[in-house]
Amino acid sequence: MSPETLNPLPAPLGSPQPAAGTPAVEAEGVCRRYGRRWALVNVDLSLPRGSALVVAGRNGSGKSTLFRVLSTLIRPDRGTTRIFGLDPRADLHSARRRVALLSHHSNHYEALTALENLEVAARFLGRPASRAALVPRLGDVGLAERADDPVMTFSAGMRKRLTLARTLLQEAEVVLLDEPYGQLDPPGFRLVDDVVVGLRSRGATVLVATHQLERGAALCERGLVLEAGRVAWTGPASDLVRGSGLEPASLAEGGA
């Protein structure tokens, strides 16, 4: 898929337009716990519109929890987040419409075909749900020839591609990609790279959580490392490997 495949970002209908210079994503003193364990502790970040951040850290460092908080799926126990100035606690609907999350969990309807899964998502989002509109979306992720096959017959990598297609269907202004390279083969890696480039070319703000440090650093201008839920390092993405102390070869692509 070429970067030109993605259309320019539409303005969310009925959503208040942010003032010029409003950060796309903000987090201030964000804390989140599960039981007695703190998964995030005093996390701060601010990303301007159209920027890209690579988030690194070992398994269990809090990357996925951070993305779930920023995507409005869960609330922080302390601190605040904002999406284009919108506080999800005050206007959850408007904030959530601007964000899309690619997570570890595919949540596909196994008995339905790939095309039928996208149709369900398109109707929920109020997007065109015709075959003519959606087969090209599957083509963008290399699944056009499997459009009419049940998802239960798909490999893990194919399911990941379908999840990516569903995420892109949202046409969100902020896109969070949590371990997007997981389960994919080398052509799939290149697909994810193209997706990130395409998203940025149309003005989206992109956050990528990955153990593929060099790959993520090449796509983003800023880097952030989490350790035990805290920000351990932040700086230019080009300095991620050298400055963070992480060894790419010692990290396996997986849960976080």
PDB file of N, CA and C in Angstrom, residues 1 4 34-35 51 77 80 83 99-100 105 114 138 140 149 158 170 192 201 203 226-227 242 245 249:
ATOM      1  N   MET A   1       0.843  -1.190   0.000  1.00  0.00           N
ATOM      2  CA  MET A   1       0.000   0.000   0.000  1.00  0.00           C
ATOM      3  C   MET A   1       0.877   1.237   0.000  1.00  0.00           C
ATOM      4  N   GLU A   4      -0.167   7.288  -0.561  1.00  0.00           N
ATOM      5  CA  GLU A   4      -1.234   8.040  -1.197  1.00  0.00           C
ATOM      6  C   GLU A   4      -2.577   7.322  -1.127  1.00  0.00           C
ATOM      7  N   TYR A  34      -3.982  -1.705  38.600  1.00  0.00           N
ATOM      8  CA  TYR A  34      -4.786  -2.918  38.539  1.00  0.00           C
ATOM      9  C   TYR A  34      -4.633  -3.601  39.898  1.00  0.00           C
ATOM     10  N   GLY A  35      -5.682  -3.534  40.686  1.00  0.00           N
ATOM     11  CA  GLY A  35      -5.552  -4.050  42.038  1.00  0.00           C
ATOM     12  C   GLY A  35      -4.568  -3.206  42.825  1.00  0.00           C
ATOM     13  N   SER A  51       2.286  14.882  14.553  1.00  0.00           N
ATOM     14  CA  SER A  51       3.560  14.327  14.997  1.00  0.00           C
ATOM     15  C   SER A  51       3.452  12.817  15.164  1.00  0.00           C
ATOM     16  N   ASP A  77      -6.677   6.458  37.026  1.00  0.00           N
ATOM     17  CA  ASP A  77      -7.082   6.606  38.419  1.00  0.00           C
ATOM     18  C   ASP A  77      -6.713   7.983  38.953  1.00  0.00           C
ATOM     19  N   THR A  80      -4.940  13.534  34.175  1.00  0.00           N
ATOM     20  CA  THR A  80      -5.880  13.886  33.122  1.00  0.00           C
ATOM     21  C   THR A  80      -5.277  13.588  31.749  1.00  0.00           C
ATOM     22  N   ILE A  83      -7.648  14.971  24.249  1.00  0.00           N
ATOM     23  CA  ILE A  83      -7.500  14.742  22.813  1.00  0.00           C
ATOM     24  C   ILE A  83      -7.968  16.009  22.117  1.00  0.00           C
ATOM     25  N   VAL A  99     -10.098   9.272  17.983  1.00  0.00           N
ATOM     26  CA  VAL A  99      -9.023   8.328  18.289  1.00  0.00           C
ATOM     27  C   VAL A  99      -9.348   6.932  17.763  1.00  0.00           C
ATOM     28  N   ALA A 100      -8.335   6.257  17.226  1.00  0.00           N
ATOM     29  CA  ALA A 100      -8.454   4.850  16.842  1.00  0.00           C
ATOM     30  C   ALA A 100      -7.302   4.084  17.469  1.00  0.00           C
ATOM     31  N   HIS A 105      -5.979  -7.306  20.852  1.00  0.00           N
ATOM     32  CA  HIS A 105      -7.179  -8.124  20.753  1.00  0.00           C
ATOM     33  C   HIS A 105      -7.926  -7.814  19.466  1.00  0.00           C
ATOM     34  N   ALA A 114     -14.126 -11.816   6.092  1.00  0.00           N
ATOM     35  CA  ALA A 114     -13.384 -10.569   6.302  1.00  0.00           C
ATOM     36  C   ALA A 114     -14.224  -9.377   5.867  1.00  0.00           C
ATOM     37  N   LEU A 138      -9.755  -3.816   2.107  1.00  0.00           N
ATOM     38  CA  LEU A 138      -9.070  -5.090   2.327  1.00  0.00           C
ATOM     39  C   LEU A 138      -7.848  -5.197   1.432  1.00  0.00           C
ATOM     40  N   ASP A 140      -5.956  -2.797   0.636  1.00  0.00           N
ATOM     41  CA  ASP A 140      -4.904  -1.973   1.248  1.00  0.00           C
ATOM     42  C   ASP A 140      -4.030  -2.769   2.200  1.00  0.00           C
ATOM     43  N   ASP A 149     -13.713 -15.141   2.662  1.00  0.00           N
ATOM     44  CA  ASP A 149     -13.354 -16.285   3.495  1.00  0.00           C
ATOM     45  C   ASP A 149     -13.651 -15.984   4.962  1.00  0.00           C
ATOM     46  N   MET A 158      -2.893 -12.771   9.189  1.00  0.00           N
ATOM     47  CA  MET A 158      -4.027 -12.279   8.414  1.00  0.00           C
ATOM     48  C   MET A 158      -5.044 -11.596   9.317  1.00  0.00           C
ATOM     49  N   GLN A 170     -11.717   3.873  10.584  1.00  0.00           N
ATOM     50  CA  GLN A 170     -12.195   4.940  11.448  1.00  0.00           C
ATOM     51  C   GLN A 170     -11.761   6.324  10.971  1.00  0.00           C
ATOM     52  N   VAL A 192       3.003  -2.098   7.542  1.00  0.00           N
ATOM     53  CA  VAL A 192       2.822  -1.211   8.690  1.00  0.00           C
ATOM     54  C   VAL A 192       3.614   0.081   8.490  1.00  0.00           C
ATOM     55  N   SER A 201       1.089  11.498   6.305  1.00  0.00           N
ATOM     56  CA  SER A 201       0.956  12.342   5.123  1.00  0.00           C
ATOM     57  C   SER A 201      -0.406  13.015   5.053  1.00  0.00           C
ATOM     58  N   GLY A 203      -2.013  13.988   7.817  1.00  0.00           N
ATOM     59  CA  GLY A 203      -2.149  14.861   8.972  1.00  0.00           C
ATOM     60  C   GLY A 203      -2.477  14.205  10.283  1.00  0.00           C
ATOM     61  N   LEU A 226       9.067   3.589  28.648  1.00  0.00           N
ATOM     62  CA  LEU A 226       8.431   3.328  29.931  1.00  0.00           C
ATOM     63  C   LEU A 226       9.175   2.217  30.660  1.00  0.00           C
ATOM     64  N   GLU A 227       9.287   2.381  31.956  1.00  0.00           N
ATOM     65  CA  GLU A 227       9.886   1.349  32.807  1.00  0.00           C
ATOM     66  C   GLU A 227       9.083   1.288  34.095  1.00  0.00           C
ATOM     67  N   ARG A 242      20.284   4.367  21.410  1.00  0.00           N
ATOM     68  CA  ARG A 242      21.482   4.770  22.153  1.00  0.00           C
ATOM     69  C   ARG A 242      21.141   5.379  23.500  1.00  0.00           C
ATOM     70  N   GLY A 245      18.980   2.882  26.513  1.00  0.00           N
ATOM     71  CA  GLY A 245      19.592   1.757  27.193  1.00  0.00           C
ATOM     72  C   GLY A 245      18.968   0.430  26.850  1.00  0.00           C
ATOM     73  N   ALA A 249      17.757  -6.450  20.341  1.00  0.00           N
ATOM     74  CA  ALA A 249      17.815  -7.892  20.169  1.00  0.00           C
ATOM     75  C   ALA A 249      17.268  -8.633  21.380  1.00  0.00           C
TER      76      ALA A 249
END
